[in-house]
Coordinates of C-alpha atoms in Angstrom, one line a residue:
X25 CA 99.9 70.2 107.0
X26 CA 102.1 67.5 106.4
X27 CA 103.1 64.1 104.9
X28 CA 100.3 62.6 102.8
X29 CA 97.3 65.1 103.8
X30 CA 98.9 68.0 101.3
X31 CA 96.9 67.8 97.9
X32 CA 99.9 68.0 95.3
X33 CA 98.4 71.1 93.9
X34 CA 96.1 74.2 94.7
X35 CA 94.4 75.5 91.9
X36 CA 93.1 79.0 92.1
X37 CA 90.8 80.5 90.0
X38 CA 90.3 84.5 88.8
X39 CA 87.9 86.2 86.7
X40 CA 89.4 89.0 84.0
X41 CA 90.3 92.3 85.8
X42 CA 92.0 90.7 88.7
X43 CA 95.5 90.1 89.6
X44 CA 96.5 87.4 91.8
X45 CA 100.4 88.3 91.6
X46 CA 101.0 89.7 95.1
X47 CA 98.9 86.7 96.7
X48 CA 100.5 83.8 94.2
X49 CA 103.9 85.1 95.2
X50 CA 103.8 84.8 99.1
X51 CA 102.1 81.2 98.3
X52 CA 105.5 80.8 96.8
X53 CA 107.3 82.4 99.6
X54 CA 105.5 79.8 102.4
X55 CA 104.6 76.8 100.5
X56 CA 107.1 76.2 97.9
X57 CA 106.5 72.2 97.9
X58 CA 102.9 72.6 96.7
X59 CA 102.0 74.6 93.9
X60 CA 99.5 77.0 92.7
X61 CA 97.8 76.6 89.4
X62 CA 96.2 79.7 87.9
X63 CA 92.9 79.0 86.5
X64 CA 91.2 82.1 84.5
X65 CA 87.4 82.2 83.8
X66 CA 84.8 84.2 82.6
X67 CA 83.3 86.5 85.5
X68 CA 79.9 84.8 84.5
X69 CA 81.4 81.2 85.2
X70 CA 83.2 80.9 87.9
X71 CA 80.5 80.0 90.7
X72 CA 80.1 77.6 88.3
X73 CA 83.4 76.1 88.3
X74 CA 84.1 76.5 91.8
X75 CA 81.0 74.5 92.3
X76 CA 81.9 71.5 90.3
X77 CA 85.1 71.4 92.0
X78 CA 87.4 73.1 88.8
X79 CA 89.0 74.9 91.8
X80 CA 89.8 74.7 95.3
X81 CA 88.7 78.7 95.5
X82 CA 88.7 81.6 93.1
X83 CA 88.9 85.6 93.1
X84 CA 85.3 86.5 91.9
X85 CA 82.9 89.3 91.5
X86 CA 80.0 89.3 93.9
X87 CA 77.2 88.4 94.3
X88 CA 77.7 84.0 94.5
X89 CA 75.4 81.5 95.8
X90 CA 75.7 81.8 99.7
X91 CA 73.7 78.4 99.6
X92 CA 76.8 76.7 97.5
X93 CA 79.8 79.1 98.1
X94 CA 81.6 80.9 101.2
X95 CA 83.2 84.2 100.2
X96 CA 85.4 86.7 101.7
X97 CA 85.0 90.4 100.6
X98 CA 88.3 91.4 99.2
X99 CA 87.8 95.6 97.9
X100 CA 85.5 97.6 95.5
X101 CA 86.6 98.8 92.1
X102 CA 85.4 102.1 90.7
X103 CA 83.4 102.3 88.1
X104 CA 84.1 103.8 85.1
X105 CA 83.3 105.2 81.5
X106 CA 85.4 104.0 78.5
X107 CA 85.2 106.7 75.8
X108 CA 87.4 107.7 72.9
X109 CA 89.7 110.2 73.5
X110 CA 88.0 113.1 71.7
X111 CA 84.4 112.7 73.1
X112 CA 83.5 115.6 75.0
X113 CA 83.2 114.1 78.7
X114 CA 87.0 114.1 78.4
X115 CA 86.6 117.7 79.3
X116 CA 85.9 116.1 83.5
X117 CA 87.7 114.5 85.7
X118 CA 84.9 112.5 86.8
X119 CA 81.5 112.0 85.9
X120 CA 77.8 111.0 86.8
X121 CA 75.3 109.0 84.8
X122 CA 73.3 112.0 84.2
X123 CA 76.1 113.4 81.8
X124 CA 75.9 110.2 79.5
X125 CA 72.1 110.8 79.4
X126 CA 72.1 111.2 75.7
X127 CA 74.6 108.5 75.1
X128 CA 74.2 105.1 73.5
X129 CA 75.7 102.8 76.8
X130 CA 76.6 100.0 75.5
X131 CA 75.6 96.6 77.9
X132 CA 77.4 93.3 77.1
X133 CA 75.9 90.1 77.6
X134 CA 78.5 89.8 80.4
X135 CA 78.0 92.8 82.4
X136 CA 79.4 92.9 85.8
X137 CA 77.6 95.5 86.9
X138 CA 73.7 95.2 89.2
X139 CA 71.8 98.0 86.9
X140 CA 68.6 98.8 88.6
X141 CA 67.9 101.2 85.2
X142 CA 70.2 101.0 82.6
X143 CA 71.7 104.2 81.7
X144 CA 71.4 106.2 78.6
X145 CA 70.1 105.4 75.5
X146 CA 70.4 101.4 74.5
X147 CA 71.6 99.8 71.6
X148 CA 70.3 98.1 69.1
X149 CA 72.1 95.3 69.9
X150 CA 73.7 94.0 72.9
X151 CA 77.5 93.0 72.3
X152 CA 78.4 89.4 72.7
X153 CA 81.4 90.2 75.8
X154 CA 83.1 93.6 76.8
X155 CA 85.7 92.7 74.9
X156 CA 83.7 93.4 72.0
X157 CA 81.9 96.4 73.7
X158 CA 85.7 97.8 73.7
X159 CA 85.8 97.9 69.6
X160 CA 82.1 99.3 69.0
X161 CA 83.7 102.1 71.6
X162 CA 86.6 102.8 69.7
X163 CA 84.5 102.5 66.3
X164 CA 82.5 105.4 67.7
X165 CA 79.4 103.8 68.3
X166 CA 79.1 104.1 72.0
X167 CA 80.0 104.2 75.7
X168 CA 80.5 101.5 77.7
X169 CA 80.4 101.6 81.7
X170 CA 82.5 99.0 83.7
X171 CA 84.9 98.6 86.6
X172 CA 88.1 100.4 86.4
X173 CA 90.3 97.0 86.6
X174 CA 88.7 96.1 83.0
X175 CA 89.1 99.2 81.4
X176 CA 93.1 98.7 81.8
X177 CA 92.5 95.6 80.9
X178 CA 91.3 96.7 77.5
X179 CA 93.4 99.2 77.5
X180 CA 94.2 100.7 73.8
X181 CA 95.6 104.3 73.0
X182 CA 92.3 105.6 70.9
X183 CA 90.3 105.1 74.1
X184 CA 90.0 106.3 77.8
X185 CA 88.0 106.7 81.1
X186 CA 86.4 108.6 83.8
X187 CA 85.5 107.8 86.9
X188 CA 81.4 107.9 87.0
X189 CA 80.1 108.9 90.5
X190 CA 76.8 107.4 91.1
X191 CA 77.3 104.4 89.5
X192 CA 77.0 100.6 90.9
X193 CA 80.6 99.5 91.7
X194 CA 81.7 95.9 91.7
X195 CA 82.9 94.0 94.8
X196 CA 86.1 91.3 94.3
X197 CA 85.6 88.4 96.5
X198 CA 87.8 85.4 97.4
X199 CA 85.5 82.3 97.0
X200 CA 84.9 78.7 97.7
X201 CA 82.9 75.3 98.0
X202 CA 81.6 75.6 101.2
X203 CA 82.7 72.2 103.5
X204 CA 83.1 71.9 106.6
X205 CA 86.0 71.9 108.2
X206 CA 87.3 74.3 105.7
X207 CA 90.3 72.8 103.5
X208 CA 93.8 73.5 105.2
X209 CA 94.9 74.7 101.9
X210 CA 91.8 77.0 101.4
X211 CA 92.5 78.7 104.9
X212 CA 95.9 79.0 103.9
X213 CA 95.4 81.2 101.0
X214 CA 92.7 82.8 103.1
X215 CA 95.5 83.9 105.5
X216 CA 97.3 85.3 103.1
X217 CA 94.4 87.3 101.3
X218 CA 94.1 88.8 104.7
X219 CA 97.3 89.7 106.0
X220 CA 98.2 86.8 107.9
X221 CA 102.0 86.2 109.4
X222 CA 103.5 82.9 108.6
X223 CA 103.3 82.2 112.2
X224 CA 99.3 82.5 112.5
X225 CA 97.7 79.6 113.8
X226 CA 94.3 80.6 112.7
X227 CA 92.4 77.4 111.0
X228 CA 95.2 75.1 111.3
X229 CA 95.9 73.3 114.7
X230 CA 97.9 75.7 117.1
X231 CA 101.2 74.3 118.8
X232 CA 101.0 74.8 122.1
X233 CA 104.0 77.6 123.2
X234 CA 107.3 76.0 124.6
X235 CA 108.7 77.2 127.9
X236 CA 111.7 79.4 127.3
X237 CA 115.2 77.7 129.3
X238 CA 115.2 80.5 131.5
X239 CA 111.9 79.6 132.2
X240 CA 112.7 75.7 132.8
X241 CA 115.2 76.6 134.8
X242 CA 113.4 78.6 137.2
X243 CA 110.7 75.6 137.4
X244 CA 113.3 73.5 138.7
X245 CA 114.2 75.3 141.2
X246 CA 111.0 75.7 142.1
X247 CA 110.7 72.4 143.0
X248 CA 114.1 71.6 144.7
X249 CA 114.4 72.6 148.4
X250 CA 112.5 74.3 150.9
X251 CA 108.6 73.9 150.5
X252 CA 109.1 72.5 146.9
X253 CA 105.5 73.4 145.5
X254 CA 106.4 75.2 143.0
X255 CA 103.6 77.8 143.7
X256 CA 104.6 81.2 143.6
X257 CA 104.8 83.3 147.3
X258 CA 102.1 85.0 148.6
X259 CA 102.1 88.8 147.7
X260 CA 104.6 91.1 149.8
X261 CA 106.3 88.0 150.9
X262 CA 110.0 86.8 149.8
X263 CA 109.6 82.6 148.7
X264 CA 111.5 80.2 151.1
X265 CA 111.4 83.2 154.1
X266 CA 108.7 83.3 155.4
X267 CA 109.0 87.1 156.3
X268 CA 107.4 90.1 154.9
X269 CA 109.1 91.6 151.9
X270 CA 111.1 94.7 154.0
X271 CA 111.2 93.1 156.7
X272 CA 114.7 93.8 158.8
X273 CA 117.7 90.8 157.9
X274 CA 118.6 90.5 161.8
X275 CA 116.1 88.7 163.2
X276 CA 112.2 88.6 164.2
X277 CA 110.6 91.8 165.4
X278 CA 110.4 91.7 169.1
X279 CA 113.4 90.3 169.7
X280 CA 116.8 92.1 170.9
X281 CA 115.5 93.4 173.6
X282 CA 113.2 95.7 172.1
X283 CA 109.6 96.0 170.2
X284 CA 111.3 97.7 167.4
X285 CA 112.4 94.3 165.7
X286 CA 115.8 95.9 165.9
X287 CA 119.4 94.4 167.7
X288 CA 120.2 95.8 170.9
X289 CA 123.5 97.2 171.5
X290 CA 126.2 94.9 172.5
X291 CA 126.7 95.1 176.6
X292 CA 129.9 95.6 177.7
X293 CA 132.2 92.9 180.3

């Protein structure tokens, strides 16, 4: 990827609850002549975005559109429930949905979460984002169940969490237009999602490996003198000899006088 073909930016975007900073920082580290511009967007939006071309990929919650977008599994988050400090499930250190039973569980109009049967008892009315979910908690209304990531994110120090068991958990994806061949600057920042060394070849075009100069110099002698084939020697034999490897220095066998291959003794005048 060089000269013209670099697009003079790569614009990632990230839905609340995930942090790009370990990823945007080796983008840093490898490409430092083409930036990375952060692009944040509601969880319920990005496919959107990412199919109109408002990024060249994005860090997403599952499920997407298969039939529009590629996406890479990243990790799950735990599910949680945000409570206020003094509600009796503090008394756990982890939950199931059968304990908030009797609870009011609050459901956002942008839940993250794949309820086959909402849990508990529902609200009246169904808050606008979690964001607002997070202050009906805290003004002692209800519970509100979402992955772990967004509780921090909402973090405040009249609320906290447990961890609920049997809950639906939400999977982080890394996400883009599918095209094909796939964008060198896309498979770049797939690399790194995955681990990649600087030196991977994977998805770009691999340089073919350079011969060492010890290696050049034995391929020149290789070629100079004797057969000059360069080919290596036939197993157990020495190259250029023609004899067996082991075979004794002085001479053919059979000759000196003996079937031994060895010399005979010098006579005496």
């Amino acid at each position: 990827m060089t000269g013209s073909d670099i697009p003079s930016s790569f614009r990632l975007a990230y839905v609340p609850g995930v942090t790009p900073t370990k990823w945007v920082r080796v983008w840093h580290e490898r490409l430092p002549g083409t930036p990375l511009e952060l692009v944040q967007v509601p969880a319920a939006e990005a496919s959107r975005l990412l199919a109109d071309g408002g990024a060249e990929a994005g860090l997403v919650r599952l499920p997407v559109d298969r039939d529009v977008l590629s996406a890479i599994p990243l990790y799950t988050e735990t599910t949680v429930v945000v409570i206020p400090k003094d509600h009796a499930v503090t008394a756990a250190e982890e939950v199931t949905l059968d304990d908030l039973a009797d609870e009011i569980v609050l459901h956002p109009l942008d839940n993250l979460l794949d309820w086959e049967t909402l849990p508990g008892r529902p609200a009246i009315e169904r808050p606008a984002t979690t964001a607002d979910a997070i202050e009906l908690v805290a003004a002692g209304v209800g519970v509100l169940l979402v992955p772990q990531s967004l509780a921090r994110l909402h973090h405040r120090k009249d609320l906290t969490y447990r961890p609920v068991l049997d809950a639906p958990e939400s999977r982080v994806a890394l996400s883009w237009p599918q095209e094909e061949p796939t964008p060198d600057l896309v498979e770049e920042f797939i690399g790194i999602v995955r681990g990649r060394t600087v030196n991977s070849t994977r998805g770009r075009a691999a340089t073919p490996p350079q011969p060492t100069a010890k290696e050049k110099a034995k391929g020149k002698r290789a070629g100079t003198g004797g057969g000059g084939t360069g080919r290596k020697p036939a197993p157990g034999k020495q190259a250029g000899t023609g004899r067996r490897a082991g075979a004794p220095k002085g001479g053919r066998a059979g000759q000196g006088g003996s079937g031994s291959g060895k010399r005979g003794k010098p006579r005496g005048r």
